[in-house]
C-alpha positions as protocol buffer text, in pm:
chain_id: "A"
residue {
  index: 1
  type: MET
  ca { x: 1 y: -5 z: -4 }
}
residue {
  index: 2
  type: LYS
  ca { x: 282 y: 234 z: 96 }
}
residue {
  index: 3
  type: LYS
  ca { x: 456 y: 163 z: -235 }
}
residue {
  index: 4
  type: LEU
  ca { x: 141 y: 248 z: -416 }
}
residue {
  index: 5
  type: GLN
  ca { x: 111 y: 572 z: -228 }
}
residue {
  index: 6
  type: HIS
  ca { x: 472 y: 665 z: -301 }
}
residue {
  index: 7
  type: PHE
  ca { x: 417 y: 588 z: -666 }
}
residue {
  index: 8
  type: MET
  ca { x: 104 y: 798 z: -684 }
}
residue {
  index: 9
  type: LEU
  ca { x: 285 y: 1083 z: -506 }
}
residue {
  index: 10
  type: GLY
  ca { x: 571 y: 1064 z: -752 }
}
residue {
  index: 11
  type: MET
  ca { x: 331 y: 1069 z: -1047 }
}
residue {
  index: 12
  type: SER
  ca { x: 148 y: 1365 z: -901 }
}
residue {
  index: 13
  type: LEU
  ca { x: 474 y: 1563 z: -861 }
}
residue {
  index: 14
  type: LEU
  ca { x: 575 y: 1470 z: -1219 }
}
residue {
  index: 15
  type: LEU
  ca { x: 239 y: 1580 z: -1360 }
}
residue {
  index: 16
  type: ALA
  ca { x: 250 y: 1909 z: -1163 }
}
residue {
  index: 17
  type: PHE
  ca { x: 606 y: 1981 z: -1290 }
}
residue {
  index: 18
  type: THR
  ca { x: 499 y: 1903 z: -1643 }
}
residue {
  index: 19
  type: ALA
  ca { x: 190 y: 2127 z: -1614 }
}
residue {
  index: 20
  type: CYS
  ca { x: 397 y: 2413 z: -1477 }
}
residue {
  index: 21
  type: ALA
  ca { x: 684 y: 2381 z: -1735 }
}
residue {
  index: 22
  type: SER
  ca { x: 641 y: 2611 z: -2032 }
}
residue {
  index: 23
  type: PRO
  ca { x: 774 y: 2460 z: -2357 }
}
residue {
  index: 24
  type: ILE
  ca { x: 1000 y: 2684 z: -2559 }
}
residue {
  index: 25
  type: LYS
  ca { x: 879 y: 2752 z: -2908 }
}
residue {
  index: 26
  type: ASN
  ca { x: 1101 y: 2822 z: -3206 }
}
residue {
  index: 27
  type: ALA
  ca { x: 1375 y: 2664 z: -2996 }
}
residue {
  index: 28
  type: LYS
  ca { x: 1742 y: 2684 z: -3073 }
}
residue {
  index: 29
  type: THR
  ca { x: 2017 y: 2542 z: -2849 }
}
residue {
  index: 30
  type: GLU
  ca { x: 2372 y: 2675 z: -2833 }
}
residue {
  index: 31
  type: THR
  ca { x: 2662 y: 2663 z: -2584 }
}
residue {
  index: 32
  type: TYR
  ca { x: 2869 y: 2945 z: -2445 }
}
residue {
  index: 33
  type: LYS
  ca { x: 3165 y: 2984 z: -2204 }
}
residue {
  index: 34
  type: VAL
  ca { x: 3066 y: 3127 z: -1874 }
}
residue {
  index: 35
  type: ALA
  ca { x: 3302 y: 3173 z: -1576 }
}
residue {
  index: 36
  type: GLY
  ca { x: 3215 y: 3061 z: -1230 }
}
residue {
  index: 37
  type: ASN
  ca { x: 3329 y: 2829 z: -951 }
}
residue {
  index: 38
  type: CYS
  ca { x: 3062 y: 2641 z: -754 }
}
residue {
  index: 39
  type: ASP
  ca { x: 2698 y: 2520 z: -708 }
}
residue {
  index: 40
  type: MET
  ca { x: 2611 y: 2874 z: -589 }
}
residue {
  index: 41
  type: CYS
  ca { x: 2744 y: 3013 z: -909 }
}
residue {
  index: 42
  type: LYS
  ca { x: 2542 y: 2752 z: -1100 }
}
residue {
  index: 43
  type: ASN
  ca { x: 2220 y: 2861 z: -930 }
}
residue {
  index: 44
  type: THR
  ca { x: 2287 y: 3235 z: -993 }
}
residue {
  index: 45
  type: ILE
  ca { x: 2382 y: 3183 z: -1358 }
}
residue {
  index: 46
  type: GLU
  ca { x: 2089 y: 2963 z: -1439 }
}
residue {
  index: 47
  type: THR
  ca { x: 1839 y: 3189 z: -1257 }
}
residue {
  index: 48
  type: ALA
  ca { x: 1968 y: 3491 z: -1461 }
}
residue {
  index: 49
  type: ALA
  ca { x: 1950 y: 3293 z: -1785 }
}
residue {
  index: 50
  type: ASN
  ca { x: 1620 y: 3129 z: -1741 }
}
residue {
  index: 51
  type: LYS
  ca { x: 1300 y: 3303 z: -1845 }
}
residue {
  index: 52
  type: LYS
  ca { x: 969 y: 3120 z: -1839 }
}
residue {
  index: 53
  type: GLY
  ca { x: 874 y: 3015 z: -2189 }
}
residue {
  index: 54
  type: ILE
  ca { x: 1156 y: 3208 z: -2351 }
}
residue {
  index: 55
  type: SER
  ca { x: 1495 y: 3067 z: -2244 }
}
residue {
  index: 56
  type: SER
  ca { x: 1612 y: 2771 z: -2040 }
}
residue {
  index: 57
  type: ALA
  ca { x: 1980 y: 2713 z: -1950 }
}
residue {
  index: 58
  type: GLU
  ca { x: 2208 y: 2469 z: -1762 }
}
residue {
  index: 59
  type: TRP
  ca { x: 2559 y: 2551 z: -1657 }
}
residue {
  index: 60
  type: ASP
  ca { x: 2827 y: 2287 z: -1626 }
}
residue {
  index: 61
  type: LYS
  ca { x: 3058 y: 2399 z: -1347 }
}
residue {
  index: 62
  type: ASP
  ca { x: 3344 y: 2161 z: -1456 }
}
residue {
  index: 63
  type: LYS
  ca { x: 3350 y: 2268 z: -1820 }
}
residue {
  index: 64
  type: LYS
  ca { x: 3239 y: 2632 z: -1755 }
}
residue {
  index: 65
  type: VAL
  ca { x: 2988 y: 2592 z: -2030 }
}
residue {
  index: 66
  type: LEU
  ca { x: 2631 y: 2716 z: -2043 }
}
residue {
  index: 67
  type: THR
  ca { x: 2388 y: 2520 z: -2262 }
}
residue {
  index: 68
  type: LEU
  ca { x: 2115 y: 2762 z: -2365 }
}
residue {
  index: 69
  type: THR
  ca { x: 1789 y: 2682 z: -2526 }
}
residue {
  index: 70
  type: TYR
  ca { x: 1592 y: 2991 z: -2634 }
}
residue {
  index: 71
  type: ASP
  ca { x: 1296 y: 3110 z: -2837 }
}
residue {
  index: 72
  type: SER
  ca { x: 1465 y: 3260 z: -3147 }
}
residue {
  index: 73
  type: LYS
  ca { x: 1168 y: 3486 z: -3210 }
}
residue {
  index: 74
  type: GLN
  ca { x: 1147 y: 3636 z: -2860 }
}
residue {
  index: 75
  type: THR
  ca { x: 1508 y: 3671 z: -2753 }
}
residue {
  index: 76
  type: THR
  ca { x: 1880 y: 3635 z: -2853 }
}
residue {
  index: 77
  type: PRO
  ca { x: 2176 y: 3465 z: -2688 }
}
residue {
  index: 78
  type: SER
  ca { x: 2315 y: 3816 z: -2641 }
}
residue {
  index: 79
  type: GLU
  ca { x: 2030 y: 3919 z: -2429 }
}
residue {
  index: 80
  type: VAL
  ca { x: 2049 y: 3620 z: -2213 }
}
residue {
  index: 81
  type: LEU
  ca { x: 2432 y: 3646 z: -2174 }
}
residue {
  index: 82
  type: LYS
  ca { x: 2380 y: 4013 z: -2090 }
}
residue {
  index: 83
  type: ARG
  ca { x: 2161 y: 3917 z: -1792 }
}
residue {
  index: 84
  type: VAL
  ca { x: 2422 y: 3670 z: -1684 }
}
residue {
  index: 85
  type: ALA
  ca { x: 2690 y: 3947 z: -1689 }
}
residue {
  index: 86
  type: TYR
  ca { x: 2469 y: 4175 z: -1496 }
}
residue {
  index: 87
  type: ALA
  ca { x: 2435 y: 3896 z: -1233 }
}
residue {
  index: 88
  type: GLY
  ca { x: 2816 y: 3910 z: -1190 }
}
residue {
  index: 89
  type: TYR
  ca { x: 2947 y: 3642 z: -1430 }
}
residue {
  index: 90
  type: ASP
  ca { x: 3188 y: 3699 z: -1720 }
}
residue {
  index: 91
  type: ASN
  ca { x: 3112 y: 3519 z: -2039 }
}
residue {
  index: 92
  type: GLU
  ca { x: 3243 y: 3503 z: -2397 }
}
residue {
  index: 93
  type: GLN
  ca { x: 3029 y: 3797 z: -2505 }
}
residue {
  index: 94
  type: PHE
  ca { x: 3011 y: 4026 z: -2200 }
}
residue {
  index: 95
  type: LEU
  ca { x: 3217 y: 4098 z: -1897 }
}
residue {
  index: 96
  type: ALA
  ca { x: 3035 y: 4154 z: -1570 }
}
residue {
  index: 97
  type: PRO
  ca { x: 3029 y: 4501 z: -1413 }
}
residue {
  index: 98
  type: ASP
  ca { x: 3295 y: 4528 z: -1143 }
}
residue {
  index: 99
  type: ASP
  ca { x: 3050 y: 4611 z: -877 }
}
residue {
  index: 100
  type: ALA
  ca { x: 2834 y: 4302 z: -967 }
}
residue {
  index: 101
  type: TYR
  ca { x: 3134 y: 4078 z: -942 }
}
residue {
  index: 102
  type: ALA
  ca { x: 3237 y: 4242 z: -611 }
}
residue {
  index: 103
  type: LYS
  ca { x: 2896 y: 4156 z: -463 }
}
residue {
  index: 104
  type: LEU
  ca { x: 2934 y: 3788 z: -527 }
}
residue {
  index: 105
  type: PRO
  ca { x: 3010 y: 3559 z: -229 }
}
residue {
  index: 106
  type: GLY
  ca { x: 3376 y: 3486 z: -166 }
}
residue {
  index: 107
  type: CYS
  ca { x: 3352 y: 3129 z: -290 }
}
residue {
  index: 108
  type: CYS
  ca { x: 3214 y: 3264 z: -622 }
}
residue {
  index: 109
  type: HIS
  ca { x: 3510 y: 3495 z: -700 }
}
residue {
  index: 110
  type: TYR
  ca { x: 3641 y: 3323 z: -1008 }
}
residue {
  index: 111
  type: ASP
  ca { x: 3937 y: 3421 z: -1226 }
}
residue {
  index: 112
  type: ARG
  ca { x: 3810 y: 3705 z: -1446 }
}
residue {
  index: 113
  type: MET
  ca { x: 3794 y: 3658 z: -1820 }
}
residue {
  index: 114
  type: LYS
  ca { x: 3958 y: 3901 z: -2059 }
}
residue {
  index: 115
  type: LYS
  ca { x: 3759 y: 4056 z: -2349 }
}
residue {
  index: 116
  type: GLU
  ca { x: 3912 y: 3957 z: -2681 }
}
residue {
  index: 117
  type: THR
  ca { x: 3939 y: 4203 z: -2959 }
}
residue {
  index: 118
  type: SER
  ca { x: 3800 y: 4105 z: -3291 }
}
residue {
  index: 119
  type: VAL
  ca { x: 4158 y: 4070 z: -3432 }
}
residue {
  index: 120
  type: ALA
  ca { x: 4264 y: 3836 z: -3154 }
}
residue {
  index: 121
  type: ALA
  ca { x: 3937 y: 3633 z: -3192 }
}
residue {
  index: 122
  type: ASN
  ca { x: 4003 y: 3593 z: -3561 }
}
residue {
  index: 123
  type: PRO
  ca { x: 4379 y: 3555 z: -3613 }
}
residue {
  index: 124
  type: ALA
  ca { x: 4331 y: 3438 z: -3971 }
}
residue {
  index: 125
  type: ASN
  ca { x: 4159 y: 3756 z: -4070 }
}
residue {
  index: 126
  type: GLU
  ca { x: 4390 y: 3949 z: -4302 }
}
residue {
  index: 127
  type: GLN
  ca { x: 4177 y: 4255 z: -4365 }
}
residue {
  index: 128
  type: LYS
  ca { x: 4360 y: 4572 z: -4437 }
}
residue {
  index: 129
  type: GLU
  ca { x: 4430 y: 4797 z: -4138 }
}
residue {
  index: 130
  type: SER
  ca { x: 4206 y: 5061 z: -4285 }
}
residue {
  index: 131
  type: GLU
  ca { x: 3915 y: 4823 z: -4287 }
}
residue {
  index: 132
  type: THR
  ca { x: 3950 y: 4708 z: -3925 }
}
residue {
  index: 133
  type: VAL
  ca { x: 4003 y: 5035 z: -3751 }
}
residue {
  index: 134
  type: VAL
  ca { x: 3679 y: 5209 z: -3640 }
}
residue {
  index: 135
  type: ASN
  ca { x: 3717 y: 5590 z: -3678 }
}
residue {
  index: 136
  type: GLU
  ca { x: 3675 y: 5807 z: -3370 }
}
residue {
  index: 137
  type: GLN
  ca { x: 3348 y: 5961 z: -3489 }
}
residue {
  index: 138
  type: GLU
  ca { x: 3187 y: 5623 z: -3530 }
}
residue {
  index: 139
  type: LYS
  ca { x: 3318 y: 5508 z: -3184 }
}
residue {
  index: 140
  type: GLY
  ca { x: 3179 y: 5836 z: -3034 }
}
residue {
  index: 141
  type: ASN
  ca { x: 2838 y: 5747 z: -3185 }
}
residue {
  index: 142
  type: LEU
  ca { x: 2806 y: 5403 z: -3018 }
}
residue {
  index: 143
  type: LEU
  ca { x: 2580 y: 5561 z: -2753 }
}
residue {
  index: 144
  type: SER
  ca { x: 2418 y: 5825 z: -2976 }
}
residue {
  index: 145
  type: GLY
  ca { x: 2076 y: 5662 z: -2925 }
}
residue {
  index: 146
  type: VAL
  ca { x: 2123 y: 5671 z: -2545 }
}
residue {
  index: 147
  type: TYR
  ca { x: 2228 y: 6031 z: -2549 }
}
residue {
  index: 148
  type: ASP
  ca { x: 1938 y: 6132 z: -2769 }
}
residue {
  index: 149
  type: HIS
  ca { x: 1675 y: 5973 z: -2556 }
}
residue {
  index: 150
  type: TYR
  ca { x: 1841 y: 6112 z: -2242 }
}
residue {
  index: 151
  type: PHE
  ca { x: 1809 y: 6466 z: -2374 }
}
residue {
  index: 152
  type: ALA
  ca { x: 1448 y: 6401 z: -2482 }
}
residue {
  index: 153
  type: LEU
  ca { x: 1377 y: 6290 z: -2127 }
}
residue {
  index: 154
  type: LYS
  ca { x: 1539 y: 6594 z: -1984 }
}
residue {
  index: 155
  type: ASP
  ca { x: 1325 y: 6818 z: -2210 }
}
residue {
  index: 156
  type: ALA
  ca { x: 1010 y: 6654 z: -2086 }
}
residue {
  index: 157
  type: LEU
  ca { x: 1103 y: 6723 z: -1731 }
}
residue {
  index: 158
  type: VAL
  ca { x: 1182 y: 7084 z: -1810 }
}
residue {
  index: 159
  type: LYS
  ca { x: 825 y: 7110 z: -1938 }
}
residue {
  index: 160
  type: ASP
  ca { x: 680 y: 6950 z: -1623 }
}
residue {
  index: 161
  type: ASP
  ca { x: 542 y: 6677 z: -1842 }
}
residue {
  index: 162
  type: GLY
  ca { x: 539 y: 6348 z: -1648 }
}
residue {
  index: 163
  type: LYS
  ca { x: 346 y: 6157 z: -1913 }
}
residue {
  index: 164
  type: THR
  ca { x: 599 y: 6241 z: -2191 }
}
residue {
  index: 165
  type: ALA
  ca { x: 888 y: 6182 z: -1957 }
}
residue {
  index: 166
  type: SER
  ca { x: 756 y: 5830 z: -1890 }
}
residue {
  index: 167
  type: ALA
  ca { x: 748 y: 5757 z: -2260 }
}
residue {
  index: 168
  type: LYS
  ca { x: 1090 y: 5905 z: -2327 }
}
residue {
  index: 169
  type: ALA
  ca { x: 1234 y: 5698 z: -2038 }
}
residue {
  index: 170
  type: LEU
  ca { x: 1076 y: 5386 z: -2192 }
}
residue {
  index: 171
  type: ALA
  ca { x: 1256 y: 5470 z: -2520 }
}
residue {
  index: 172
  type: LEU
  ca { x: 1581 y: 5536 z: -2325 }
}
residue {
  index: 173
  type: ALA
  ca { x: 1554 y: 5189 z: -2163 }
}
residue {
  index: 174
  type: LYS
  ca { x: 1513 y: 5029 z: -2495 }
}
residue {
  index: 175
  type: ALA
  ca { x: 1816 y: 5216 z: -2642 }
}
residue {
  index: 176
  type: ILE
  ca { x: 2027 y: 5103 z: -2346 }
}
residue {
  index: 177
  type: GLY
  ca { x: 1933 y: 4742 z: -2418 }
}
residue {
  index: 178
  type: GLU
  ca { x: 2027 y: 4777 z: -2786 }
}
residue {
  index: 179
  type: VAL
  ca { x: 2376 y: 4923 z: -2741 }
}
residue {
  index: 180
  type: ASP
  ca { x: 2628 y: 4727 z: -2960 }
}
residue {
  index: 181
  type: MET
  ca { x: 2886 y: 4620 z: -2710 }
}
residue {
  index: 182
  type: LYS
  ca { x: 3071 y: 4394 z: -2961 }
}
residue {
  index: 183
  type: SER
  ca { x: 3199 y: 4713 z: -3137 }
}
residue {
  index: 184
  type: MET
  ca { x: 3354 y: 4851 z: -2815 }
}
residue {
  index: 185
  type: SER
  ca { x: 3723 y: 4842 z: -2719 }
}
residue {
  index: 186
  type: SER
  ca { x: 3803 y: 4679 z: -2391 }
}
residue {
  index: 187
  type: GLU
  ca { x: 3821 y: 5017 z: -2214 }
}
residue {
  index: 188
  type: GLU
  ca { x: 3482 y: 5116 z: -2352 }
}
residue {
  index: 189
  type: HIS
  ca { x: 3329 y: 4786 z: -2272 }
}
residue {
  index: 190
  type: ALA
  ca { x: 3445 y: 4809 z: -1910 }
}
residue {
  index: 191
  type: ALA
  ca { x: 3317 y: 5163 z: -1876 }
}
residue {
  index: 192
  type: TRP
  ca { x: 2970 y: 5076 z: -2024 }
}
residue {
  index: 193
  type: MET
  ca { x: 2925 y: 4766 z: -1818 }
}
residue {
  index: 194
  type: ASN
  ca { x: 3009 y: 4951 z: -1495 }
}
residue {
  index: 195
  type: VAL
  ca { x: 2709 y: 5190 z: -1536 }
}
residue {
  index: 196
  type: SER
  ca { x: 2466 y: 5032 z: -1778 }
}
residue {
  index: 197
  type: GLY
  ca { x: 2288 y: 4829 z: -1509 }
}
residue {
  index: 198
  type: ASP
  ca { x: 2218 y: 5145 z: -1309 }
}
residue {
  index: 199
  type: LEU
  ca { x: 2117 y: 5344 z: -1625 }
}
residue {
  index: 200
  type: LEU
  ca { x: 1865 y: 5074 z: -1713 }
}
residue {
  index: 201
  type: MET
  ca { x: 1727 y: 5061 z: -1361 }
}
residue {
  index: 202
  type: HIS
  ca { x: 1670 y: 5436 z: -1331 }
}
residue {
  index: 203
  type: ALA
  ca { x: 1524 y: 5459 z: -1682 }
}
residue {
  index: 204
  type: GLU
  ca { x: 1275 y: 5187 z: -1601 }
}
residue {
  index: 205
  type: HIS
  ca { x: 1177 y: 5353 z: -1272 }
}
residue {
  index: 206
  type: ILE
  ca { x: 1102 y: 5681 z: -1452 }
}
residue {
  index: 207
  type: ALA
  ca { x: 905 y: 5488 z: -1722 }
}
residue {
  index: 208
  type: GLU
  ca { x: 695 y: 5320 z: -1461 }
}
residue {
  index: 209
  type: THR
  ca { x: 544 y: 5639 z: -1311 }
}
residue {
  index: 210
  type: LYS
  ca { x: 403 y: 5971 z: -1415 }
}
residue {
  index: 211
  type: ASP
  ca { x: 473 y: 6122 z: -1067 }
}
residue {
  index: 212
  type: ILE
  ca { x: 726 y: 6390 z: -1182 }
}
residue {
  index: 213
  type: ALA
  ca { x: 876 y: 6435 z: -834 }
}
residue {
  index: 214
  type: HIS
  ca { x: 973 y: 6066 z: -830 }
}
residue {
  index: 215
  type: GLN
  ca { x: 1089 y: 6080 z: -1196 }
}
residue {
  index: 216
  type: ARG
  ca { x: 1323 y: 6370 z: -1104 }
}
residue {
  index: 217
  type: GLU
  ca { x: 1474 y: 6169 z: -815 }
}
residue {
  index: 218
  type: HIS
  ca { x: 1578 y: 5897 z: -1046 }
}
residue {
  index: 219
  type: PHE
  ca { x: 1677 y: 6152 z: -1324 }
}
residue {
  index: 220
  type: SER
  ca { x: 1935 y: 6300 z: -1090 }
}
residue {
  index: 221
  type: LYS
  ca { x: 2097 y: 5961 z: -1031 }
}
residue {
  index: 222
  type: LEU
  ca { x: 2060 y: 5865 z: -1405 }
}
residue {
  index: 223
  type: SER
  ca { x: 2240 y: 6197 z: -1489 }
}
residue {
  index: 224
  type: GLN
  ca { x: 2536 y: 6107 z: -1269 }
}
residue {
  index: 225
  type: LYS
  ca { x: 2584 y: 5779 z: -1453 }
}
residue {
  index: 226
  type: ILE
  ca { x: 2539 y: 5950 z: -1801 }
}
residue {
  index: 227
  type: TYR
  ca { x: 2806 y: 6209 z: -1716 }
}
residue {
  index: 228
  type: THR
  ca { x: 3045 y: 5925 z: -1609 }
}
residue {
  index: 229
  type: LEU
  ca { x: 3012 y: 5781 z: -1952 }
}
residue {
  index: 230
  type: THR
  ca { x: 3124 y: 6104 z: -2118 }
}
residue {
  index: 231
  type: GLU
  ca { x: 3476 y: 6038 z: -1992 }
}
residue {
  index: 232
  type: THR
  ca { x: 3490 y: 5752 z: -2236 }
}
residue {
  index: 233
  type: PHE
  ca { x: 3216 y: 5814 z: -2481 }
}
residue {
  index: 234
  type: LYS
  ca { x: 3187 y: 6166 z: -2611 }
}
residue {
  index: 235
  type: PRO
  ca { x: 2826 y: 6263 z: -2696 }
}
residue {
  index: 236
  type: GLY
  ca { x: 2925 y: 6353 z: -3050 }
}
residue {
  index: 237
  type: GLU
  ca { x: 2834 y: 6722 z: -3019 }
}
residue {
  index: 238
  type: THR
  ca { x: 2912 y: 6998 z: -2777 }
}
residue {
  index: 239
  type: THR
  ca { x: 2736 y: 6917 z: -2453 }
}
residue {
  index: 240
  type: TYR
  ca { x: 2715 y: 7117 z: -2130 }
}
residue {
  index: 241
  type: LEU
  ca { x: 2723 y: 6992 z: -1768 }
}
residue {
  index: 242
  type: GLN
  ca { x: 2479 y: 7210 z: -1570 }
}
residue {
  index: 243
  type: HIS
  ca { x: 2417 y: 7222 z: -1195 }
}
residue {
  index: 244
  type: CYS
  ca { x: 2120 y: 7315 z: -977 }
}
residue {
  index: 245
  type: PRO
  ca { x: 2238 y: 7410 z: -622 }
}
residue {
  index: 246
  type: MET
  ca { x: 1891 y: 7398 z: -464 }
}
residue {
  index: 247
  type: TYR
  ca { x: 1765 y: 7057 z: -556 }
}
residue {
  index: 248
  type: ASN
  ca { x: 1767 y: 6768 z: -299 }
}
residue {
  index: 249
  type: ASP
  ca { x: 1743 y: 6995 z: -1 }
}
residue {
  index: 250
  type: GLY
  ca { x: 2036 y: 7211 z: -105 }
}
residue {
  index: 251
  type: LYS
  ca { x: 2265 y: 6916 z: -183 }
}
residue {
  index: 252
  type: GLY
  ca { x: 2235 y: 7003 z: -560 }
}
residue {
  index: 253
  type: ALA
  ca { x: 2212 y: 6793 z: -867 }
}
residue {
  index: 254
  type: ASP
  ca { x: 2363 y: 6789 z: -1222 }
}
residue {
  index: 255
  type: TRP
  ca { x: 2231 y: 6722 z: -1566 }
}
residue {
  index: 256
  type: LEU
  ca { x: 2361 y: 6730 z: -1930 }
}
residue {
  index: 257
  type: SER
  ca { x: 2223 y: 6966 z: -2195 }
}
residue {
  index: 258
  type: LYS
  ca { x: 2277 y: 7040 z: -2559 }
}
residue {
  index: 259
  type: GLU
  ca { x: 2221 y: 7413 z: -2484 }
}
residue {
  index: 260
  type: ASN
  ca { x: 2435 y: 7641 z: -2283 }
}
residue {
  index: 261
  type: ALA
  ca { x: 2133 y: 7831 z: -2168 }
}
residue {
  index: 262
  type: VAL
  ca { x: 2003 y: 7681 z: -1847 }
}
residue {
  index: 263
  type: LYS
  ca { x: 1658 y: 7516 z: -1845 }
}
residue {
  index: 264
  type: ASN
  ca { x: 1623 y: 7334 z: -1516 }
}
residue {
  index: 265
  type: PRO
  ca { x: 1475 y: 6974 z: -1530 }
}
residue {
  index: 266
  type: TYR
  ca { x: 1442 y: 6955 z: -1150 }
}
residue {
  index: 267
  type: TYR
  ca { x: 1206 y: 7253 z: -1110 }
}
residue {
  index: 268
  type: GLY
  ca { x: 1072 y: 7314 z: -1459 }
}
residue {
  index: 269
  type: SER
  ca { x: 849 y: 7629 z: -1496 }
}
residue {
  index: 270
  type: SER
  ca { x: 869 y: 7720 z: -1126 }
}
residue {
  index: 271
  type: MET
  ca { x: 1255 y: 7799 z: -1149 }
}
residue {
  index: 272
  type: LEU
  ca { x: 1335 y: 7747 z: -1509 }
}
residue {
  index: 273
  type: THR
  ca { x: 1670 y: 7924 z: -1515 }
}
residue {
  index: 274
  type: CYS
  ca { x: 1795 y: 7817 z: -1177 }
}
residue {
  index: 275
  type: GLY
  ca { x: 2152 y: 7683 z: -1208 }
}
residue {
  index: 276
  type: LYS
  ca { x: 2468 y: 7730 z: -1407 }
}
residue {
  index: 277
  type: THR
  ca { x: 2686 y: 7556 z: -1661 }
}
residue {
  index: 278
  type: THR
  ca { x: 2991 y: 7402 z: -1485 }
}
residue {
  index: 279
  type: LYS
  ca { x: 3168 y: 7230 z: -1772 }
}
residue {
  index: 280
  type: THR
  ca { x: 3170 y: 7218 z: -2154 }
}
residue {
  index: 281
  type: ILE
  ca { x: 3219 y: 6865 z: -2302 }
}
residue {
  index: 282
  type: ARG
  ca { x: 3344 y: 6848 z: -2663 }
}
């Protein structure tokens, strides 16, 4: 009787698991190198990679290989590996942000991977030097979409328009997710990965609300990260760093603008010209 009960229980659990599992349509399976050490790493990596009905992954801790099955019409391996990197794990496409790696438990601190350049990854490639070098203007435009949507968001806040600010922040979040990291140098890649997670988080918070006071709180933090990027990625046109001394209970806040004339995104029409230009970025 007990054996029958155990059998019935086992069958019930199997049926429940089968019912809850979401089959992946348009499935493709590929493997990728992902760094890590232990079973805790395995859990974190697989949690980051798995998305119900869209992607399913299993990481082999001995081989350091992630076997990924994904819906080719809903996602890409790059999107999945990007999530893995944000969780703190270097992989063959993306390096983890330094702060994400630092937050991992001590036993999970693996030997960091090095980003290979396109030439190192393809030693047989004998293209002419002029064909492999990306000119400075093109490199500066890698984040053009991010800057454009940031300025549009800033303009909406200047106009006290929370609804438009929400829409512009949503467009900014999409632009952040579409940045082509494969075209970046190692220095650019590291700079981008160190702030991109925070950029996306603040953009999404702004998009999720039409409360302009809350939008402005996140915009001040978003602007700090955007300014950090200008040290590595020039906006492509003359840009001005501007400062409002009164915002945040007198602690102040910065923002970037394409115009030297001050139009304050933290107070809008109530104190439109409050602030000053503190730096010109060319």
